[in-house]
Amino acid sequence: MADLYNIQNKVGKGGIRRKPVALMPEDPPTSTALEQSSPFLKQVSPVVLEQDADFPKSWPTRPELVKSSTISIITDIFIDTILLGLSLAFFTFGLIVRHYDQAPVALHEGTVKTLLEATKYGPSVFPILFACVLGRAAQAILAWRLESGERVGVCDLLASSTSLTSTVTSQIKLRMVSFLGFALILIWSLSPIGGQASFRQLSIGARIDNEPASFTYMIFGGRMEQYDTSDRTTSFGIINNLFATALISPTTTKRSPTDTWGNIKIPMIENYESLAFPDSEGWFTTNMSLNVYSSLVGIPMSSMDKTFINYEMNIETSYFNLNCSSVDDTLKSPVTKLPPGNFTGSGAQIWSTDNDAQRHDADANTLEPRQIGYQSWSPPVVASQCTMEMTYIEVKIHCDSPSNCAASKLRRSQQPHLPPAYILIDHDWAGWSQFAANLITAFPGHPTYTTVATSYIVEPNDPLTYVEAFTLPTTSSKPLTTELFEQRFGQLLNTYWTCLNEMHAVINGMTPTTAYMQGTNLSAQASQFFYANSSTTNGTRDATTPIMECNVGWVIALCIASAVMIIASLLHPIIHYFYTRGPDLMLNISSLAMRDNPYVAVPANGTFMAASDRARMLKSFKVRFGDVDQTSDIGRLAIGSLEPPGKYSVGTVSNRRLYY
């Protein structure tokens, strides 16, 4: 044996040189001890490694203790500290997100910006960090188990555990199913889970807090004397335009719970009382199929903005309700013998048989309903006599948002009111005269042509059908019954009445410059600007507050994955400094395949060197995995030297040759 591995070393100017050594002497010893010590030598063909390679001057020439250099120790401490710090950072990240769960964004703008920015990098940084930490820990465990003595299968599993894919595929190739293999797969699966958890654990949501609120809405005042001024022509010009806009608005708008300007329409309760059943408190729940709106222009409200949602409030309001006789469609000319309360417009006339002054001075409790009539003589021909009363209702309003409101419930008002026969027009001496005269002339035109108002009664979906039509329809889309006449004629009266009461508020809403309310400047002779009357009501609204929301499941996943990283980052220094005594090992060629390999021309000394030192010194040394016994009929595959070039022969692997 001494002759077999006898090596002469000499130190020269170029470094250490190794003389040629015969691995298999020409006359090998026949000692049984030699065969027992290395049985495979009996099968190896004689191979001579011409080891003339030059090696670095720093290659050790004498034995030394196994120890780590200062630079190596500092480097390891630095790397271990960085990896541990980053692992703790991800664990802390999850705890911080959990701490700020439900916190308002407005109060923590800087924190929110930082956390959201961190989530962008989590899916990329976490898997890289996880691979670094776990790979370093697996290498330390492998070195420890090799030094302590371990089964090759365990060492192979640890050596191949560099990623989730390699961990799975290596076990399939090795056909090794074990608890260790399952544990490694489970641990590596935390890498993508942790990356996704760092991104998905935080989001921006909304917290809804219900709080009390006060609302201002328009009420009808019946103050017609405000229009008895020199500029009433201009005022009624605005009102008539609002009236026309409401009548010719799209069908979807007419059927919508709000008007063109977003004001809330009020359904007629009479339709519900005849077709639906109230609850124990008298409330009817509104239904689109039962809604017949009292006016095409709704009630404006204030105190609603985009900051809040889900408004709830109750309001008290009123509208004109008609009870008419059968509709007469035979009158072809205007009725000439009518009371002084008669007013004629284009193709139609309206009248009242009641005396305005007498109704104004009378006891409200003794009044009978006001008697009114309507007649048109241009096609379509309609005429009817009606009684006119007030309906007072309480309406529950719900708004999903400031622009999406609707009456959700309604019932008869529970508050005290004047008798229904005393209508709001009767508040003024000439209330009816002002109202009727301007309503019937709202659409000027030829005396014998029908107007949009009359056409609306017959064809509400297309009020322009009969206006100056050359070929008039013979029948309407739906026969005009007394009930339909009451509803549609009532809508005309209520729409015009609403425009009179809120000329500016109908467009701009309830503000101190459009209505008498808190903040209105009463010293500016506001009456000349036709301000709307208002009332306040208490209700509720939901405040939407942007908040940070943490997904607890993803936070737990991140903390578990980060905890595994923290433990793994501690394994390397603990094992390295307390459990291993040998030099550092790397999963590389210079550390494992070239250490005391008889086919590699490397001096036998220097086994105590750290893996990093060996790798640095041997980085230019050429080796090959191939046939190290090309002279025999049957080859042998191993890693062998190609240095210096031409001195050693390690053949390439061939699929036409047999190998041991």
XYZ file of C-alpha atoms in Angstrom:
660
model
C 0.000 0.000 0.000
C 2.845 2.356 0.826
C 4.271 1.759 -2.634
C 0.869 2.123 -4.265
C 0.186 5.624 -2.923
C 3.759 6.814 -2.539
C 3.779 10.456 -3.567
C 6.767 12.707 -3.787
C 6.025 16.375 -3.321
C 8.418 19.136 -3.963
C 8.043 22.881 -3.733
C 9.273 24.813 -6.713
C 9.063 28.353 -7.979
C 5.845 27.605 -9.816
C 4.215 25.984 -6.801
C 3.688 22.340 -5.928
C 4.377 19.730 -8.566
C 3.438 16.107 -8.302
C 5.488 13.376 -9.932
C 3.809 10.647 -11.958
C 2.387 7.971 -9.721
C 1.188 4.551 -10.823
C -2.233 3.917 -9.397
C -1.973 0.248 -10.329
C 1.583 -1.032 -10.335
C 2.703 -3.437 -13.019
C 3.142 -6.128 -10.403
C 0.393 -5.385 -7.880
C 0.773 -6.888 -4.458
C -1.026 -10.165 -3.912
C -1.630 -9.374 -0.301
C -5.037 -10.436 0.904
C -5.044 -7.403 3.157
C -4.829 -5.123 0.114
C -7.807 -6.791 -1.526
C -9.822 -6.681 1.669
C -9.019 -3.034 2.213
C -10.064 -2.062 -1.304
C -11.854 -4.919 -3.112
C -12.666 -2.863 -6.224
C -8.939 -2.567 -7.014
C -9.010 -6.130 -8.270
C -11.275 -4.995 -11.120
C -9.512 -1.764 -12.053
C -7.262 -1.747 -15.087
C -3.861 -0.162 -14.556
C -4.169 3.609 -15.025
C -1.304 6.012 -14.619
C -2.079 9.661 -13.834
C 0.681 11.900 -15.114
C 0.372 14.546 -12.451
C 2.580 17.437 -13.636
C 0.014 20.154 -13.078
C 1.120 23.405 -11.526
C -0.777 24.488 -8.444
C -1.004 27.832 -6.661
C 1.737 28.859 -4.306
C -0.826 29.052 -1.530
C -1.600 25.353 -1.736
C -0.724 23.941 1.721
C 2.411 21.794 2.010
C 2.081 20.754 5.612
C -0.766 19.622 7.862
C -2.794 22.222 9.668
C -5.726 22.374 12.085
C -9.236 22.615 10.680
C -10.277 26.195 11.226
C -12.134 28.967 9.486
C -10.449 32.153 8.391
C -11.422 35.482 9.876
C -12.814 36.672 6.550
C -14.894 33.497 6.263
C -16.271 33.955 9.765
C -17.124 37.607 9.164
C -18.730 36.753 5.843
C -20.834 33.994 7.370
C -21.934 36.221 10.236
C -22.855 38.998 7.814
C -24.837 36.696 5.517
C -26.566 34.921 8.415
C -27.478 38.260 9.975
C -28.892 39.624 6.708
C -30.942 36.489 6.067
C -32.231 36.429 9.641
C -33.100 40.130 9.495
C -35.010 39.762 6.230
C -36.855 36.722 7.560
C -37.829 38.666 10.666
C -38.912 41.562 8.432
C -41.455 39.385 6.620
C -42.725 37.980 9.920
C -43.017 41.522 11.294
C -44.725 42.610 8.069
C -47.559 40.178 8.756
C -47.891 41.348 12.363
C -47.977 45.008 11.301
C -50.707 44.332 8.748
C -52.699 42.527 11.418
C -52.155 45.439 13.811
C -53.516 47.997 11.338
C -56.543 45.909 10.377
C -59.617 48.182 10.133
C -57.486 51.312 10.655
C -58.729 54.364 8.687
C -56.571 55.157 5.690
C -56.862 58.912 6.255
C -55.196 58.643 9.672
C -52.306 56.481 8.466
C -51.581 57.669 4.946
C -47.812 57.195 5.248
C -48.148 53.712 6.725
C -50.658 52.669 4.080
C -48.405 53.866 1.276
C -45.415 52.006 2.730
C -47.312 48.757 3.317
C -48.920 48.767 -0.126
C -45.534 49.427 -1.706
C -44.080 46.510 0.261
C -46.787 44.139 -0.967
C -45.718 44.802 -4.570
C -42.248 43.344 -3.948
C -43.286 40.485 -1.657
C -44.143 37.910 -4.371
C -40.711 38.423 -5.968
C -38.472 38.845 -2.923
C -39.946 36.179 -0.649
C -39.294 33.100 -2.873
C -35.711 34.272 -3.530
C -35.074 34.828 0.169
C -36.721 31.530 1.045
C -34.501 29.650 -1.416
C -31.367 31.322 -0.018
C -32.235 30.583 3.592
C -33.481 27.030 3.110
C -30.689 26.084 0.725
C -28.096 27.338 3.207
C -29.779 25.443 6.037
C -29.974 22.222 3.973
C -26.254 22.514 3.171
C -25.394 22.925 6.861
C -27.543 19.947 7.834
C -25.954 17.850 5.082
C -22.417 18.681 6.279
C -23.392 17.844 9.858
C -24.968 14.504 8.917
C -22.016 13.589 6.691
C -19.621 14.276 9.523
C -21.764 12.352 11.995
C -22.436 9.477 9.612
C -25.679 9.160 7.719
C -27.396 7.010 5.121
C -26.695 7.929 1.538
C -30.413 8.271 0.823
C -30.802 10.981 3.442
C -27.716 12.788 2.146
C -29.034 12.616 -1.420
C -32.373 14.084 -0.370
C -30.678 16.938 1.437
C -28.253 17.568 -1.414
C -31.054 17.717 -4.007
C -33.286 19.959 -1.895
C -32.552 23.239 -3.655
C -36.104 24.127 -4.750
C -39.622 22.747 -4.663
C -39.245 21.307 -8.158
C -35.877 19.652 -7.505
C -37.130 18.264 -4.189
C -40.102 16.606 -5.867
C -38.329 15.373 -8.989
C -35.343 13.995 -7.058
C -37.613 11.860 -4.908
C -39.362 10.541 -8.007
C -36.049 9.671 -9.658
C -34.570 8.161 -6.483
C -37.843 6.295 -5.823
C -37.570 7.287 -2.194
C -40.737 7.969 -0.243
C -40.005 8.948 3.332
C -41.072 11.254 6.080
C -38.016 13.421 5.417
C -38.926 13.730 1.742
C -42.516 14.651 2.559
C -41.321 17.197 5.124
C -38.954 18.780 2.585
C -41.758 19.076 0.003
C -44.040 20.613 2.607
C -41.393 23.109 3.682
C -40.512 24.122 0.117
C -44.199 24.591 -0.735
C -44.208 27.459 1.747
C -42.067 29.465 -0.690
C -44.806 30.305 -3.257
C -47.427 30.434 -0.502
C -45.410 32.997 1.454
C -44.849 35.077 -1.674
C -48.558 35.222 -2.428
C -49.412 35.805 1.226
C -47.183 38.877 1.377
C -49.174 40.332 -1.525
C -52.702 39.203 -0.650
C -52.681 39.857 3.092
C -53.435 43.580 2.719
C -56.148 45.393 0.809
C -58.029 48.672 1.027
C -61.685 48.268 1.931
C -64.495 50.369 3.307
C -66.001 50.465 6.762
C -69.629 51.505 6.939
C -70.706 53.327 10.091
C -74.342 54.252 10.583
C -74.834 57.691 12.094
C -77.694 60.142 12.636
C -78.162 62.942 10.138
C -80.469 65.881 9.503
C -81.978 66.541 6.070
C -83.684 69.546 4.522
C -86.384 69.040 1.918
C -88.883 71.169 0.042
C -92.462 71.595 1.287
C -95.355 73.260 -0.533
C -96.168 76.727 0.725
C -98.933 77.892 -1.604
C -97.531 81.414 -1.761
C -98.822 82.510 -5.156
C -98.578 86.232 -4.367
C -94.811 86.106 -4.920
C -95.566 85.857 -8.639
C -97.809 88.927 -8.628
C -94.938 91.194 -9.668
C -93.878 93.049 -12.772
C -91.347 90.348 -13.709
C -93.793 87.433 -13.469
C -93.573 86.929 -17.244
C -89.906 85.991 -16.860
C -90.650 83.812 -13.855
C -93.405 81.875 -15.579
C -91.208 81.530 -18.642
C -88.741 79.568 -16.476
C -91.525 77.581 -14.843
C -93.107 76.718 -18.195
C -89.774 75.471 -19.497
C -89.342 73.225 -16.458
C -92.896 71.980 -16.965
C -92.282 71.222 -20.656
C -89.004 69.459 -19.902
C -90.720 67.152 -17.439
C -93.551 66.306 -19.877
C -91.338 65.466 -22.856
C -88.645 63.659 -20.869
C -87.907 60.046 -21.860
C -90.279 57.322 -20.724
C -87.536 55.803 -18.572
C -87.232 59.100 -16.722
C -90.984 59.364 -16.231
C -91.037 55.875 -14.729
C -87.900 56.460 -12.689
C -88.147 57.191 -8.934
C -86.251 60.438 -9.556
C -86.769 63.175 -12.117
C -84.375 64.623 -14.669
C -82.589 66.644 -11.976
C -82.393 63.865 -9.386
C -85.308 65.029 -7.216
C -87.310 62.279 -5.492
C -90.757 61.537 -6.898
C -93.675 60.764 -4.604
C -96.020 57.877 -5.517
C -99.784 58.281 -5.117
C -100.996 56.330 -2.116
C -104.487 55.886 -3.589
C -103.180 53.360 -6.116
C -101.643 51.280 -3.312
C -104.771 51.478 -1.201
C -106.787 49.928 -4.018
C -104.259 47.275 -5.092
C -102.023 46.418 -2.097
C -102.182 45.737 1.623
C -100.396 47.798 4.294
C -98.490 46.418 7.270
C -99.657 46.762 10.866
C -98.481 50.394 10.996
C -100.158 51.382 7.746
C -97.027 51.347 5.622
C -97.132 50.279 1.979
C -93.896 48.972 0.517
C -93.400 50.568 -2.874
C -93.349 48.506 -6.019
C -92.356 49.764 -9.452
C -95.372 48.070 -11.017
C -97.744 49.950 -8.679
C -96.035 53.320 -8.717
C -98.086 56.158 -10.164
C -96.164 59.291 -9.340
C -98.132 62.301 -8.216
C -95.780 64.633 -10.104
C -93.199 64.322 -12.844
C -90.980 66.672 -10.839
C -89.788 65.366 -7.486
C -88.939 66.760 -4.067
C -85.428 68.241 -3.794
C -83.379 67.430 -0.698
C -80.097 68.592 0.810
C -77.408 67.180 3.128
C -76.466 64.368 0.759
C -72.977 64.049 -0.650
C -70.677 61.372 -2.018
C -69.011 60.765 1.341
C -72.034 58.829 2.610
C -74.323 56.053 1.380
C -77.548 54.350 2.455
C -79.490 57.398 3.522
C -82.733 56.769 5.406
C -85.264 59.439 6.357
C -89.001 60.089 6.615
C -90.552 63.161 5.056
C -94.028 64.693 5.161
C -95.432 65.924 1.851
C -98.684 66.447 -0.035
C -100.189 66.503 -3.515
C -103.475 67.259 -5.288
C -105.812 64.312 -5.624
C -108.670 64.311 -8.158
C -111.966 62.487 -8.262
C -113.439 62.952 -11.746
C -116.615 62.113 -13.611
C -116.664 60.006 -16.739
C -114.521 61.374 -19.542
C -116.525 62.964 -22.386
C -114.857 62.717 -25.775
C -117.735 64.201 -27.808
C -117.278 67.932 -27.219
C -115.965 69.498 -30.418
C -115.929 73.169 -29.374
C -115.152 75.195 -26.225
C -117.829 75.598 -23.574
C -118.799 79.259 -23.580
C -120.985 79.556 -20.486
C -118.407 79.053 -17.724
C -117.840 80.864 -14.416
C -115.271 83.650 -13.969
C -112.711 81.038 -12.959
C -112.452 79.871 -16.567
C -109.158 80.179 -18.471
C -108.595 79.267 -22.092
C -105.405 78.201 -23.801
C -104.439 76.524 -27.077
C -107.090 73.954 -27.848
C -108.197 73.568 -24.195
C -109.688 75.330 -21.222
C -109.745 74.864 -17.457
C -112.162 76.280 -14.907
C -113.354 76.184 -11.327
C -116.890 76.883 -10.155
C -115.653 78.045 -6.747
C -115.049 81.655 -5.726
C -111.422 82.190 -4.686
C -112.145 84.968 -2.192
C -114.947 83.019 -0.501
C -112.784 79.924 -0.133
C -109.956 82.018 1.265
C -112.180 83.562 3.961
C -114.231 80.457 4.772
C -113.749 78.157 7.721
C -111.507 75.376 6.461
C -113.550 72.784 8.337
C -116.718 73.706 6.462
C -115.285 73.749 2.933
C -116.313 71.286 0.270
C -113.730 70.017 -2.234
C -112.929 72.506 -4.975
C -114.832 71.884 -8.235
C -112.731 72.082 -11.378
C -113.163 71.094 -15.004
C -111.015 70.506 -18.062
C -111.900 70.373 -21.748
C -109.962 70.081 -25.004
C -111.651 70.491 -28.418
C -108.703 69.720 -30.678
C -107.907 66.041 -31.111
C -107.677 64.359 -28.771
C -111.038 65.528 -27.383
C -111.366 65.003 -23.616
C -113.516 66.675 -20.977
C -114.350 65.935 -17.375
C -115.555 67.526 -14.125
C -113.453 66.810 -11.000
C -113.233 67.511 -7.309
C -109.835 68.579 -6.040
C -108.503 67.703 -2.568
C -105.184 67.454 -0.743
C -103.544 64.138 0.169
C -101.025 64.239 2.994
C -98.611 61.330 3.243
C -95.496 60.263 5.083
C -92.811 58.804 2.871
C -89.777 56.790 3.835
C -86.868 57.645 1.541
C -83.909 55.357 0.934
C -80.810 56.350 -1.025
C -78.085 53.897 -1.923
C -76.078 56.955 -2.918
C -76.862 60.674 -3.271
C -77.798 60.106 -6.919
C -79.847 56.947 -6.426
C -82.835 57.676 -4.199
C -86.385 56.362 -4.127
C -89.481 56.272 -1.961
C -89.326 52.877 -0.270
C -92.500 53.074 1.881
C -95.474 55.388 2.259
C -98.542 55.772 4.414
C -101.153 58.371 5.258
C -99.667 61.152 7.320
C -100.003 60.711 11.062
C -99.580 64.461 11.677
C -102.474 66.954 12.107
C -103.438 68.774 8.878
C -106.176 70.998 7.550
C -109.142 69.180 6.018
C -108.379 67.678 2.562
C -110.965 69.999 0.979
C -108.849 73.029 1.882
C -106.152 72.902 -0.796
C -102.934 74.916 -0.597
C -103.982 77.102 -3.531
C -106.688 78.537 -1.283
C -104.029 80.210 0.891
C -103.975 83.210 -1.474
C -106.824 85.433 -2.563
C -106.147 84.792 -6.219
C -104.329 81.507 -5.899
C -106.456 79.531 -8.325
C -106.531 82.304 -10.889
C -102.762 82.656 -10.938
C -102.274 78.899 -11.102
C -104.919 77.980 -13.700
C -104.286 80.938 -16.017
C -100.590 80.135 -16.339
C -101.049 76.354 -16.510
C -103.444 76.448 -19.467
C -101.220 78.883 -21.377
C -97.924 77.162 -20.528
C -97.752 75.992 -24.166
C -98.676 78.897 -26.444
C -99.916 78.049 -29.921
C -102.777 78.121 -32.388
C -106.206 78.343 -30.702
C -107.352 75.106 -32.341
C -104.147 73.093 -32.003
C -103.671 70.735 -29.164
C -100.751 71.224 -26.797
C -98.238 68.914 -25.124
C -100.303 69.062 -21.918
C -103.480 67.748 -23.548
C -101.550 65.200 -25.586
C -99.917 63.929 -22.385
C -103.299 62.980 -20.944
C -103.899 60.570 -23.850
C -100.354 59.545 -24.728
C -98.055 60.136 -21.712
C -95.192 58.125 -23.247
C -95.148 60.360 -26.354
C -96.825 63.714 -25.628
C -95.857 65.037 -29.061
C -98.133 62.577 -30.848
C -101.019 65.038 -31.361
C -99.032 68.274 -31.577
C -99.625 69.751 -35.051
C -99.951 66.256 -36.501
C -101.118 66.141 -40.141
C -102.443 62.613 -39.755
C -103.953 62.205 -36.341
C -104.122 58.776 -34.691
C -107.616 57.349 -34.629
C -107.113 55.614 -31.288
C -104.596 55.885 -28.501
C -102.364 53.044 -27.401
C -104.519 52.598 -24.310
C -108.160 53.654 -23.875
C -108.506 56.706 -21.641
C -110.487 55.566 -18.617
C -111.680 57.841 -15.838
C -108.983 56.437 -13.531
C -106.242 57.178 -16.074
C -107.619 60.697 -16.633
C -107.563 61.341 -12.880
C -103.956 60.169 -12.619
C -102.619 62.016 -15.677
C -104.556 65.245 -15.238
C -103.520 65.160 -11.579
C -99.882 64.740 -12.656
C -100.191 67.852 -14.837
C -101.570 69.896 -11.937
C -99.009 68.590 -9.422
C -96.050 68.961 -11.786
C -96.898 72.597 -12.501
C -97.586 73.213 -8.808
C -94.212 71.717 -7.873
C -92.408 73.917 -10.415
C -94.148 76.982 -8.977
C -93.010 76.120 -5.462
C -89.360 75.330 -6.259
C -88.468 77.217 -9.397
C -84.752 77.419 -8.512
C -84.500 74.447 -6.155
C -85.789 71.994 -8.756
C -82.550 72.445 -10.710
C -79.988 73.350 -8.054
C -81.353 71.493 -5.039
C -82.001 72.817 -1.571
C -79.334 75.417 -0.791
C -79.339 78.764 1.065
C -79.565 80.479 -2.338
C -82.610 78.499 -3.537
C -84.657 77.891 -0.373
C -85.531 79.303 3.013
C -83.314 77.212 5.239
C -80.383 77.471 7.624
C -77.860 79.847 6.103
C -80.309 81.756 3.903
C -79.708 85.527 3.852
C -83.171 86.818 4.700
C -82.046 90.458 4.516
C -81.505 90.217 0.743
C -85.241 90.366 -0.063
C -85.133 86.704 -0.861
C -88.833 86.556 -1.738
C -88.154 88.103 -5.104
C -85.974 85.126 -5.968
C -88.860 82.687 -5.381
C -87.142 80.672 -2.703
C -88.678 77.301 -1.837
C -90.094 76.594 1.590
C -88.314 73.881 3.527
C -88.607 71.527 6.443
C -86.053 69.363 8.235
C -86.195 65.731 9.208
C -83.914 63.432 11.123
C -82.641 60.224 9.621
C -79.551 58.120 9.297
C -76.755 57.694 6.843
C -73.837 55.327 6.459
C -70.393 56.867 6.486
C -67.988 55.078 4.190
C -64.480 55.198 5.605
C -61.584 53.738 3.576
C -59.736 51.346 5.854
C -56.922 48.847 5.745
C -58.168 45.286 5.695
C -56.000 42.293 6.440
C -56.823 38.802 5.308
C -56.199 36.789 8.464
C -55.674 33.559 6.542
C -52.935 35.035 4.376
C -51.354 36.739 7.403
C -51.160 33.364 9.177
C -49.673 31.778 6.045
C -47.028 34.511 5.825
C -46.161 34.225 9.509
C -45.804 30.424 9.265
C -43.605 30.659 6.169
C -41.565 33.460 7.759
C -41.188 31.470 10.993
C -39.787 28.555 8.979
C -37.335 30.972 7.349
C -36.309 32.353 10.739
C -35.640 28.860 12.080
C -33.792 27.882 8.893
C -31.659 31.026 9.003
C -30.588 30.080 12.545
C -29.725 26.480 11.644
C -26.644 27.349 9.623
C -24.755 29.263 12.372
C -25.896 26.864 15.106
C -24.832 23.737 13.214
C -21.669 25.334 11.859
C -20.365 26.564 15.205
C -21.693 23.918 17.598
C -22.144 20.613 15.742
C -19.537 20.334 12.968
C -15.741 20.129 13.331
C -14.688 19.521 9.750
C -14.041 22.078 7.039
C -16.865 23.729 5.168
C -18.391 21.657 2.403
C -20.162 22.863 -0.681
C -22.290 20.897 -3.066
C -19.746 21.402 -5.820
C -17.088 19.482 -7.747
C -14.025 20.868 -5.983
C -15.407 20.068 -2.541
C -16.851 16.598 -3.032
C -15.649 15.080 -6.325
C -11.989 16.187 -6.241
C -11.164 15.485 -2.596
C -8.702 12.504 -2.515
C -9.978 11.235 -5.861
C -7.339 8.845 -7.347
C -8.306 9.991 -10.850
C -7.786 13.674 -10.167
C -4.250 15.098 -10.141
C -4.562 17.084 -6.933
C -2.021 16.778 -4.112
C -3.151 14.577 -1.280
C -2.539 17.223 1.331
C -4.899 20.149 1.911
C -7.926 18.079 2.967
C -8.436 20.428 5.881
C -9.095 23.365 3.555
C -12.513 25.019 3.503
C -14.658 24.416 0.453
C -14.440 28.049 -0.579
C -10.617 27.981 -0.527
C -10.502 24.775 -2.583
C -12.989 26.135 -5.100
C -11.025 29.360 -5.495
C -7.676 27.583 -6.003
C -9.029 24.917 -8.369
C -11.349 27.123 -10.406
C -9.169 26.799 -13.559
C -8.486 23.098 -13.126
C -10.183 21.030 -15.868
C -11.931 17.755 -15.106
C -14.287 15.490 -17.015
C -16.824 12.872 -16.154
C -15.941 10.111 -18.530
C -14.069 6.887 -19.167
C -10.967 6.689 -16.954
C -10.005 3.213 -18.251
C -10.013 3.521 -22.024
C -7.346 0.793 -22.512
C -9.570 -1.977 -21.205
C -12.339 -3.718 -23.068
C -14.767 -2.536 -20.431
C -14.527 1.050 -19.277
C -15.056 2.738 -15.955
C -16.883 6.054 -15.482
C -15.566 8.576 -13.011
C -14.477 12.193 -12.682
C -10.866 12.548 -13.766
C -8.270 15.183 -14.546
C -7.597 16.829 -17.886
C -4.731 18.899 -16.464
C -2.184 19.382 -17.818
C -3.633 19.036 -21.331
C -2.449 15.940 -23.164
C -1.010 14.263 -20.082
C -4.117 12.449 -18.881
C -6.735 10.689 -20.869
C -10.323 10.698 -19.658
C -12.450 9.619 -22.563
C -15.928 10.785 -23.318
C -18.891 8.549 -22.587
C -19.966 6.403 -25.528
C -23.240 4.574 -26.015
C -21.348 1.815 -27.905
C -19.107 0.753 -25.018
C -19.675 -1.278 -21.885
C -18.793 0.123 -18.479
C -18.411 -1.289 -15.028
